[in-house]
Tab-separated table of N, CA and C in Angstrom:
chain	number	residue	atom	x	y	z
W	1	MET	N	1.173	-1.087	0.046
W	1	MET	CA	-0.133	-0.380	0.246
W	1	MET	C	1.056	1.074	0.117
W	2	ASN	N	1.091	2.317	-0.219
W	2	ASN	CA	0.921	3.442	-0.365
W	2	ASN	C	1.521	3.870	0.901
W	3	ALA	N	2.710	4.433	0.611
W	3	ALA	CA	3.035	4.799	2.496
W	3	ALA	C	2.336	5.965	2.729
W	4	THR	N	1.892	7.630	1.607
W	4	THR	CA	1.320	8.258	2.121
W	4	THR	C	-0.531	7.914	2.578
W	5	VAL	N	-1.026	6.650	1.982
W	5	VAL	CA	-2.304	6.708	2.366
W	5	VAL	C	-1.940	5.561	3.093
W	6	ARG	N	-1.492	4.846	3.687
W	6	ARG	CA	-1.163	4.276	4.778
W	6	ARG	C	-1.081	5.311	6.066
W	7	ALA	N	-0.646	6.024	6.089
W	7	ALA	CA	0.107	7.186	6.807
W	7	ALA	C	-1.942	7.823	6.973
W	8	LEU	N	-2.330	8.237	5.935
W	8	LEU	CA	-3.298	8.797	6.455
W	8	LEU	C	-4.411	8.220	6.700
W	9	LEU	N	-4.364	6.732	7.037
W	9	LEU	CA	-5.080	6.319	7.157
W	9	LEU	C	-5.448	5.735	8.903
W	10	ASN	N	-3.724	5.857	9.294
W	10	ASN	CA	-3.797	5.384	10.209
W	10	ASN	C	-4.371	6.748	11.225
W	11	GLU	N	-3.665	8.362	10.396
W	11	GLU	CA	-3.914	9.428	11.278
W	11	GLU	C	-5.558	9.383	11.736
W	12	ASN	N	-5.992	8.703	10.829
W	12	ASN	CA	-8.277	9.190	10.726
W	12	ASN	C	-8.617	7.578	11.477
W	13	GLN	N	-7.759	7.004	12.369
W	13	GLN	CA	-7.782	5.823	12.335
W	13	GLN	C	-8.901	4.287	12.037
W	14	LEU	N	-8.728	4.826	10.287
W	14	LEU	CA	-9.514	4.075	9.771
W	14	LEU	C	-8.515	2.777	9.113
W	15	THR	N	-9.486	1.674	9.003
W	15	THR	CA	-8.976	0.476	8.057
W	15	THR	C	-9.157	0.388	6.697
W	16	LEU	N	-8.190	-0.325	5.852
W	16	LEU	CA	-8.563	-0.443	4.713
W	16	LEU	C	-10.300	-1.465	4.776
W	17	ALA	N	-10.533	-1.647	5.748
W	17	ALA	CA	-11.725	-2.791	5.500
W	17	ALA	C	-12.985	-1.878	6.118
W	18	GLN	N	-12.550	-0.973	6.894
W	18	GLN	CA	-13.420	0.636	7.048
W	18	GLN	C	-13.952	0.987	5.946
W	19	VAL	N	-12.613	1.722	5.254
W	19	VAL	CA	-12.716	2.066	3.782
W	19	VAL	C	-13.369	1.729	3.162
W	20	ALA	N	-13.468	0.581	2.974
W	20	ALA	CA	-14.093	-0.603	1.994
W	20	ALA	C	-15.933	-0.211	1.993
W	21	ALA	N	-15.838	-1.024	3.708
W	21	ALA	CA	-17.220	-0.792	4.366
W	21	ALA	C	-17.480	0.912	3.422
W	22	LYS	N	-17.157	1.804	3.842
W	22	LYS	CA	-17.926	3.084	3.831
W	22	LYS	C	-18.580	3.726	2.035
W	23	THR	N	-17.767	2.623	1.374
W	23	THR	CA	-17.247	3.575	-0.179
W	23	THR	C	-18.131	2.471	-0.835
W	24	LYS	N	-18.246	1.410	-0.330
W	24	LYS	CA	-18.554	0.030	-1.347
W	24	LYS	C	-17.925	-0.413	-2.241
W	25	ILE	N	-16.730	-0.189	-2.230
W	25	ILE	CA	-15.280	-0.527	-2.892
W	25	ILE	C	-15.183	-1.656	-2.076
W	26	SER	N	-14.657	-2.394	-2.709
W	26	SER	CA	-14.106	-4.124	-2.223
W	26	SER	C	-12.875	-3.712	-2.072
W	27	VAL	N	-12.594	-4.208	-0.786
W	27	VAL	CA	-11.356	-4.101	0.400
W	27	VAL	C	-9.762	-4.526	-0.962
W	28	SER	N	-10.122	-5.945	-1.998
W	28	SER	CA	-9.632	-6.111	-2.909
W	28	SER	C	-8.957	-5.205	-4.016
W	29	THR	N	-10.099	-4.113	-4.675
W	29	THR	CA	-9.763	-3.317	-5.542
W	29	THR	C	-9.180	-2.371	-4.443
W	30	LEU	N	-9.718	-1.545	-3.811
W	30	LEU	CA	-9.045	-1.061	-3.012
W	30	LEU	C	-7.465	-1.261	-2.967
W	31	SER	N	-7.009	-1.914	-2.319
W	31	SER	CA	-6.040	-2.642	-2.510
W	31	SER	C	-4.901	-2.332	-3.524
W	32	ALA	N	-5.461	-3.258	-4.080
W	32	ALA	CA	-4.632	-2.894	-5.824
W	32	ALA	C	-4.215	-1.583	-6.327
W	33	ALA	N	-5.347	-0.636	-6.445
W	33	ALA	CA	-5.228	0.481	-6.822
W	33	ALA	C	-4.647	1.445	-5.438
W	34	PHE	N	-3.933	1.085	-4.996
W	34	PHE	CA	-2.959	1.901	-3.516
W	34	PHE	C	-2.026	1.423	-3.692
W	35	LYS	N	-1.546	0.652	-4.463
W	35	LYS	CA	-0.698	0.029	-4.571
W	35	LYS	C	0.539	0.235	-5.935
W	36	ARG	N	-0.898	1.224	-6.915
W	36	ARG	CA	-0.315	1.901	-8.014
W	36	ARG	C	0.058	3.591	-7.758
W	37	PRO	N	0.139	3.753	-9.060
W	37	PRO	CA	0.700	5.381	-8.824
W	37	PRO	C	-0.670	6.006	-8.757
W	38	VAL	N	-0.851	7.095	-8.176
W	38	VAL	CA	-2.603	8.032	-8.217
W	38	VAL	C	-2.716	8.093	-9.618
W	39	ASP	N	-2.383	8.347	-10.020
W	39	ASP	CA	-3.000	9.108	-11.296
W	39	ASP	C	-3.689	7.927	-12.127
W	40	THR	N	-3.093	6.489	-12.116
W	40	THR	CA	-4.379	5.679	-12.171
W	40	THR	C	-5.493	4.914	-11.455
W	41	TRP	N	-5.616	5.420	-10.741
W	41	TRP	CA	-6.709	4.968	-9.730
W	41	TRP	C	-7.988	5.357	-10.316
W	42	SER	N	-8.931	4.967	-10.461
W	42	SER	CA	-10.596	5.556	-11.045
W	42	SER	C	-10.636	6.874	-10.191
W	43	VAL	N	-11.608	7.103	-10.727
W	43	VAL	CA	-12.601	8.205	-9.777
W	43	VAL	C	-13.115	8.088	-8.981
W	44	ARG	N	-13.757	6.820	-8.581
W	44	ARG	CA	-14.653	6.055	-7.794
W	44	ARG	C	-13.883	5.767	-6.570
W	45	VAL	N	-12.418	5.366	-6.559
W	45	VAL	CA	-11.390	4.764	-5.981
W	45	VAL	C	-11.232	6.215	-5.052
W	46	LEU	N	-10.390	7.039	-5.923
W	46	LEU	CA	-10.297	8.659	-5.742
W	46	LEU	C	-11.424	9.233	-4.461
W	47	ARG	N	-12.659	9.098	-5.468
W	47	ARG	CA	-13.591	10.198	-4.334
W	47	ARG	C	-14.519	8.986	-3.388
W	48	GLY	N	-13.918	7.409	-3.182
W	48	GLY	CA	-13.981	7.109	-2.130
W	48	GLY	C	-12.979	7.535	-1.372
W	49	LEU	N	-12.006	7.251	-1.492
W	49	LEU	CA	-11.108	7.414	-0.065
W	49	LEU	C	-11.214	8.858	0.532
W	50	ALA	N	-11.475	10.150	-0.461
W	50	ALA	CA	-11.652	11.155	-0.258
W	50	ALA	C	-12.607	11.150	1.237
W	51	ASP	N	-14.174	10.749	0.823
W	51	ASP	CA	-14.979	10.835	1.456
W	51	ASP	C	-14.835	9.722	2.619
W	52	ALA	N	-14.410	8.936	2.529
W	52	ALA	CA	-13.744	8.597	4.164
W	52	ALA	C	-13.096	9.165	4.800
W	53	LEU	N	-12.149	9.404	4.244
W	53	LEU	CA	-11.270	10.675	5.144
W	53	LEU	C	-11.695	11.708	5.071
W	54	MET	N	-13.202	11.851	4.882
W	54	MET	CA	-14.264	13.257	5.154
W	54	MET	C	-13.312	14.873	4.191
W	55	ILE	N	-12.564	14.333	3.653
W	55	ILE	CA	-11.818	15.356	2.817
W	55	ILE	C	-12.363	15.411	1.582
W	56	ASP	N	-12.308	16.724	0.722
W	56	ASP	CA	-12.334	16.933	-0.517
W	56	ASP	C	-11.475	16.144	-1.226
W	57	THR	N	-11.466	16.236	-2.632
W	57	THR	CA	-10.869	15.332	-3.756
W	57	THR	C	-9.682	16.078	-3.783
W	58	ASP	N	-9.252	17.572	-4.261
W	58	ASP	CA	-8.468	17.920	-4.344
W	58	ASP	C	-7.248	17.596	-2.978
W	59	THR	N	-7.886	18.061	-1.959
W	59	THR	CA	-6.794	17.752	-0.302
W	59	THR	C	-6.399	16.679	-0.607
W	60	LEU	N	-7.157	15.522	-0.889
W	60	LEU	CA	-6.575	14.197	-0.766
W	60	LEU	C	-5.396	14.504	-1.774
W	61	LEU	N	-5.649	14.725	-3.450
W	61	LEU	CA	-4.936	14.695	-4.323
W	61	LEU	C	-3.471	15.516	-3.728
W	62	ASN	N	-3.723	16.347	-2.897
W	62	ASN	CA	-2.177	17.810	-2.414
W	62	ASN	C	-1.579	17.076	-1.161
W	63	LYS	N	-1.896	15.858	-0.800
W	63	LYS	CA	-1.494	15.149	0.071
W	63	LYS	C	-1.114	13.884	-0.359
W	64	ILE	N	-1.642	13.303	-1.473
W	64	ILE	CA	-0.846	12.124	-1.254
W	64	ILE	C	0.138	12.405	-2.763
W	65	ALA	N	-0.493	13.089	-3.151
W	65	ALA	CA	0.417	13.271	-5.166
W	65	ALA	C	0.965	14.986	-5.075
W	66	PRO	N	1.248	15.535	-3.995
W	66	PRO	CA	1.327	16.913	-4.452
W	66	PRO	C	2.258	17.837	-5.351
W	67	ARG	N	1.388	18.457	-6.393
W	67	ARG	CA	1.913	19.017	-7.416
W	67	ARG	C	3.087	19.467	-7.380
W	68	LYS	N	4.508	19.572	-8.219
W	68	LYS	CA	5.136	20.518	-8.174
W	68	LYS	C	4.898	21.780	-8.835
W	69	PHE	N	4.599	22.687	-8.498
W	69	PHE	CA	3.692	23.933	-9.636
W	69	PHE	C	5.403	24.134	-9.569
W	70	GLU	N	5.545	25.460	-11.084
W	70	GLU	CA	6.731	26.380	-11.363
W	70	GLU	C	5.712	27.291	-12.149
W	71	LEU	N	6.302	28.685	-12.092
W	71	LEU	CA	5.685	29.596	-12.321
W	71	LEU	C	6.774	29.863	-13.408
W	72	LYS	N	6.136	29.728	-15.025
W	72	LYS	CA	7.664	30.413	-16.147
W	72	LYS	C	7.450	31.289	-16.907
W	73	VAL	N	7.927	31.937	-16.479
W	73	VAL	CA	7.933	33.737	-16.914
W	73	VAL	C	9.569	33.980	-17.614
W	74	ASP	N	9.062	34.225	-18.645
W	74	ASP	CA	10.617	34.422	-19.895
W	74	ASP	C	10.069	36.184	-19.731
W	75	ARG	N	10.757	37.175	-19.301
W	75	ARG	CA	10.636	38.278	-19.903
W	75	ARG	C	10.890	38.968	-20.694
W	76	GLU	N	11.880	38.047	-21.435
W	76	GLU	CA	12.747	38.636	-22.694
W	76	GLU	C	11.161	38.328	-24.044
W	77	ALA	N	11.175	37.001	-23.867
W	77	ALA	CA	10.022	36.417	-25.017
W	77	ALA	C	8.680	37.228	-24.101
W	78	GLN	N	8.606	37.655	-23.060
W	78	GLN	CA	7.547	38.420	-22.996
W	78	GLN	C	6.298	36.735	-22.531
W	79	THR	N	6.473	35.880	-22.190
W	79	THR	CA	6.097	34.898	-22.046
W	79	THR	C	5.385	34.621	-20.162
W	80	ILE	N	4.552	34.150	-20.142
W	80	ILE	CA	4.142	33.066	-18.886
W	80	ILE	C	3.540	31.881	-19.181
W	81	GLN	N	3.972	30.806	-18.474
W	81	GLN	CA	3.290	29.410	-18.922
W	81	GLN	C	3.655	29.003	-20.497
W	82	GLY	N	4.017	29.588	-20.575
W	82	GLY	CA	4.557	29.598	-22.843
W	82	GLY	C	3.142	30.828	-23.271
W	83	VAL	N	2.689	31.180	-22.579
W	83	VAL	CA	1.411	31.865	-23.097
W	83	VAL	C	2.135	34.040	-23.699
W	84	PRO	N	2.425	34.180	-24.930
W	84	PRO	CA	2.763	35.721	-25.265
W	84	PRO	C	1.834	36.074	-24.602
W	85	ILE	N	2.068	37.348	-24.210
W	85	ILE	CA	1.633	38.567	-23.116
W	85	ILE	C	1.995	40.015	-24.374
W	86	PRO	N	0.998	40.760	-25.218
W	86	PRO	CA	1.473	41.834	-25.546
W	86	PRO	C	2.288	42.609	-24.921
W	87	ALA	N	3.574	43.082	-25.703
W	87	ALA	CA	4.179	43.858	-24.666
W	87	ALA	C	3.638	44.878	-23.693
W	88	GLU	N	2.532	46.068	-24.494
W	88	GLU	CA	2.472	47.145	-23.231
W	88	GLU	C	1.117	46.336	-21.899
W	89	TYR	N	0.927	45.062	-22.348
W	89	TYR	CA	0.450	44.323	-21.407
W	89	TYR	C	1.089	43.530	-19.892
W	90	PHE	N	2.654	43.417	-20.598
W	90	PHE	CA	3.336	42.013	-19.591
W	90	PHE	C	3.367	42.436	-18.221
W	91	HIS	N	3.746	43.338	-18.082
W	91	HIS	CA	3.928	43.975	-16.549
W	91	HIS	C	2.467	43.535	-15.791
W	92	ASP	N	1.507	44.320	-16.191
W	92	ASP	CA	-0.423	44.141	-15.843
W	92	ASP	C	-0.515	42.729	-15.469
W	93	VAL	N	0.009	41.926	-16.814
W	93	VAL	CA	-0.896	40.409	-16.809
W	93	VAL	C	0.273	39.793	-15.144
W	94	TYR	N	1.437	39.699	-15.413
W	94	TYR	CA	2.292	39.211	-14.397
W	94	TYR	C	1.948	39.836	-13.293
W	95	ALA	N	2.279	40.986	-13.103
W	95	ALA	CA	2.016	41.046	-11.671
W	95	ALA	C	0.665	40.690	-10.825
W	96	ALA	N	0.051	40.698	-11.431
W	96	ALA	CA	-1.726	40.073	-11.176
W	96	ALA	C	-1.906	38.455	-10.937
W	97	VAL	N	-0.705	38.036	-11.776
W	97	VAL	CA	-0.486	36.648	-11.742
W	97	VAL	C	0.401	35.978	-10.774
W	98	ARG	N	1.641	36.991	-10.634
W	98	ARG	CA	2.592	36.610	-9.306
W	98	ARG	C	1.906	36.784	-8.214
W	99	PHE	N	0.896	37.891	-7.974
W	99	PHE	CA	0.437	37.944	-6.299
W	99	PHE	C	-0.477	37.104	-5.846
W	100	ASN	N	-1.373	36.371	-7.071
W	100	ASN	CA	-2.451	35.788	-7.129
W	100	ASN	C	-1.521	34.348	-6.536
W	101	VAL	N	-0.156	33.735	-7.551
W	101	VAL	CA	0.275	32.441	-6.955
W	101	VAL	C	1.093	32.506	-5.685
W	102	MET	N	1.148	33.550	-5.102
W	102	MET	CA	1.809	33.341	-3.937
W	102	MET	C	0.875	33.426	-2.834
W	103	GLU	N	-0.114	33.660	-3.302
W	103	GLU	CA	-1.958	33.550	-2.307
W	103	GLU	C	-2.183	32.111	-2.594
W	104	GLY	N	-1.285	31.114	-3.485
W	104	GLY	CA	-1.617	29.982	-3.699
W	104	GLY	C	-2.506	29.293	-5.074
W	105	TRP	N	-2.626	29.948	-6.300
W	105	TRP	CA	-3.371	29.792	-7.291
W	105	TRP	C	-1.856	29.372	-8.138
W	106	GLN	N	-2.213	28.471	-8.758
W	106	GLN	CA	-1.446	27.362	-9.917
W	106	GLN	C	-2.164	27.785	-11.388
W	107	PRO	N	-2.158	28.699	-12.159
W	107	PRO	CA	-1.876	29.149	-13.243
W	107	PRO	C	-1.416	27.884	-14.345
W	108	THR	N	-2.700	27.632	-15.051
W	108	THR	CA	-2.279	26.559	-16.454
W	108	THR	C	-2.211	27.752	-17.507
W	109	ALA	N	-2.216	27.509	-18.492
W	109	ALA	CA	-1.582	27.985	-19.991
W	109	ALA	C	-2.925	29.146	-20.203
W	110	ASP	N	-3.745	27.776	-19.778
W	110	ASP	CA	-5.496	28.303	-20.093
W	110	ASP	C	-5.754	29.640	-19.278
W	111	ASP	N	-5.252	29.231	-18.275
W	111	ASP	CA	-5.676	30.784	-17.535
W	111	ASP	C	-4.959	31.632	-17.414
W	112	ILE	N	-3.916	31.620	-18.171
W	112	ILE	CA	-3.009	32.717	-18.549
W	112	ILE	C	-3.865	33.219	-19.536
W	113	ARG	N	-4.115	32.641	-20.382
W	113	ARG	CA	-4.858	32.951	-21.676
W	113	ARG	C	-6.002	33.916	-21.351
W	114	ARG	N	-6.510	33.609	-20.104
W	114	ARG	CA	-8.363	34.313	-19.838
W	114	ARG	C	-7.786	35.279	-19.251
W	115	VAL	N	-6.990	35.630	-18.368
W	115	VAL	CA	-6.305	36.241	-17.338
W	115	VAL	C	-5.741	37.559	-18.790
W	116	THR	N	-5.085	37.508	-19.559
W	116	THR	CA	-4.667	38.025	-20.721
W	116	THR	C	-5.696	38.937	-21.414
W	117	ASP	N	-6.732	37.639	-21.853
W	117	ASP	CA	-7.515	38.155	-23.025
W	117	ASP	C	-8.934	38.906	-21.923
W	118	ARG	N	-8.628	39.097	-20.356
W	118	ARG	CA	-9.180	39.986	-19.797
W	118	ARG	C	-8.876	41.359	-19.499
W	119	VAL	N	-7.329	41.690	-19.192
W	119	VAL	CA	-7.160	42.634	-19.616
W	119	VAL	C	-6.597	43.573	-20.472
W	120	VAL	N	-6.886	42.937	-21.938
W	120	VAL	CA	-6.330	43.166	-22.890
W	120	VAL	C	-8.200	43.611	-23.626
W	121	HIS	N	-9.135	42.470	-22.984
W	121	HIS	CA	-10.253	43.530	-23.790
W	121	HIS	C	-10.877	43.612	-22.289
W	122	PRO	N	-10.902	44.893	-21.743
W	122	PRO	CA	-11.852	44.699	-20.413
W	122	PRO	C	-13.598	44.704	-20.794
W	123	ASP	N	-14.190	44.376	-19.798
W	123	ASP	CA	-16.016	44.356	-20.048
W	123	ASP	C	-16.340	44.864	-18.836
W	124	ALA	N	-16.494	46.644	-19.096
W	124	ALA	CA	-17.501	47.781	-17.910
W	124	ALA	C	-18.134	46.569	-17.317
W	125	LEU	N	-19.152	45.660	-17.676
W	125	LEU	CA	-20.400	45.389	-17.219
W	125	LEU	C	-19.519	44.149	-15.882
W	126	VAL	N	-18.545	43.190	-16.718
W	126	VAL	CA	-18.179	42.109	-16.031
W	126	VAL	C	-17.256	43.105	-14.276
W	127	ASP	N	-16.632	44.024	-14.546
W	127	ASP	CA	-16.040	45.181	-13.891
W	127	ASP	C	-17.215	45.241	-12.667
W	128	GLU	N	-18.334	46.207	-13.558
W	128	GLU	CA	-19.234	46.438	-12.451
W	128	GLU	C	-19.602	45.312	-11.377
W	129	GLU	N	-19.947	44.237	-11.790
W	129	GLU	CA	-20.451	42.923	-10.980
W	129	GLU	C	-19.096	43.036	-10.479
W	130	ILE	N	-18.094	42.743	-10.392
W	130	ILE	CA	-17.091	42.375	-9.319
W	130	ILE	C	-17.069	43.562	-8.353
W	131	ILE	N	-17.236	44.485	-8.646
W	131	ILE	CA	-17.088	46.151	-7.748
W	131	ILE	C	-18.333	45.441	-6.614
W	132	ASN	N	-19.483	45.432	-7.714
W	132	ASN	CA	-20.546	45.190	-6.238
W	132	ASN	C	-20.870	43.513	-5.570
W	133	ALA	N	-20.064	42.884	-6.160
W	133	ALA	CA	-20.239	41.217	-5.397
W	133	ALA	C	-18.941	41.582	-4.340
W	134	TRP	N	-18.037	42.804	-4.469
W	134	TRP	CA	-16.859	42.991	-3.232
W	134	TRP	C	-17.881	43.648	-2.035
W	135	LYS	N	-18.670	44.755	-2.959
W	135	LYS	CA	-19.030	45.935	-1.691
W	135	LYS	C	-20.418	44.438	-1.288
W	136	GLN	N	-21.011	43.484	-1.509
W	136	GLN	CA	-21.805	42.797	-0.813
W	136	GLN	C	-20.917	42.194	0.253
W	137	THR	N	-19.389	42.172	0.438
W	137	THR	CA	-18.987	41.539	0.922
W	137	THR	C	-18.121	42.229	2.458
W	138	ASP	N	-18.307	43.324	2.528
W	138	ASP	CA	-17.944	44.085	3.410
W	138	ASP	C	-18.883	44.132	4.524
């Protein structure tokens, strides 16, 4: 069994049999899955283990298979995560992305494209909705 899964089960005082009973997944299926790399597990096994541990699947994945994130910025080519950013917007996009990465965001290339599009093509209606949403949380 994966050492990290074993540790999680021990921390939560759960046995494999208890996980099987809670998830309605056989002990043999769970045992076989836990011997393989996490990226080969079925969604059913992943969700089942998360439910048995009473955590969400993202939290479980971060515990058993943490991703190594790297913010790839090429200032010379003006790219972030390989996505070219128009020169006049590069520093604005970079600052916004970098700040949010420090807060835990791990943007993909698609995320960078969306941010860049939002900066290059602002939408006054969306801006107003965001401002109103923030006002409601004060």
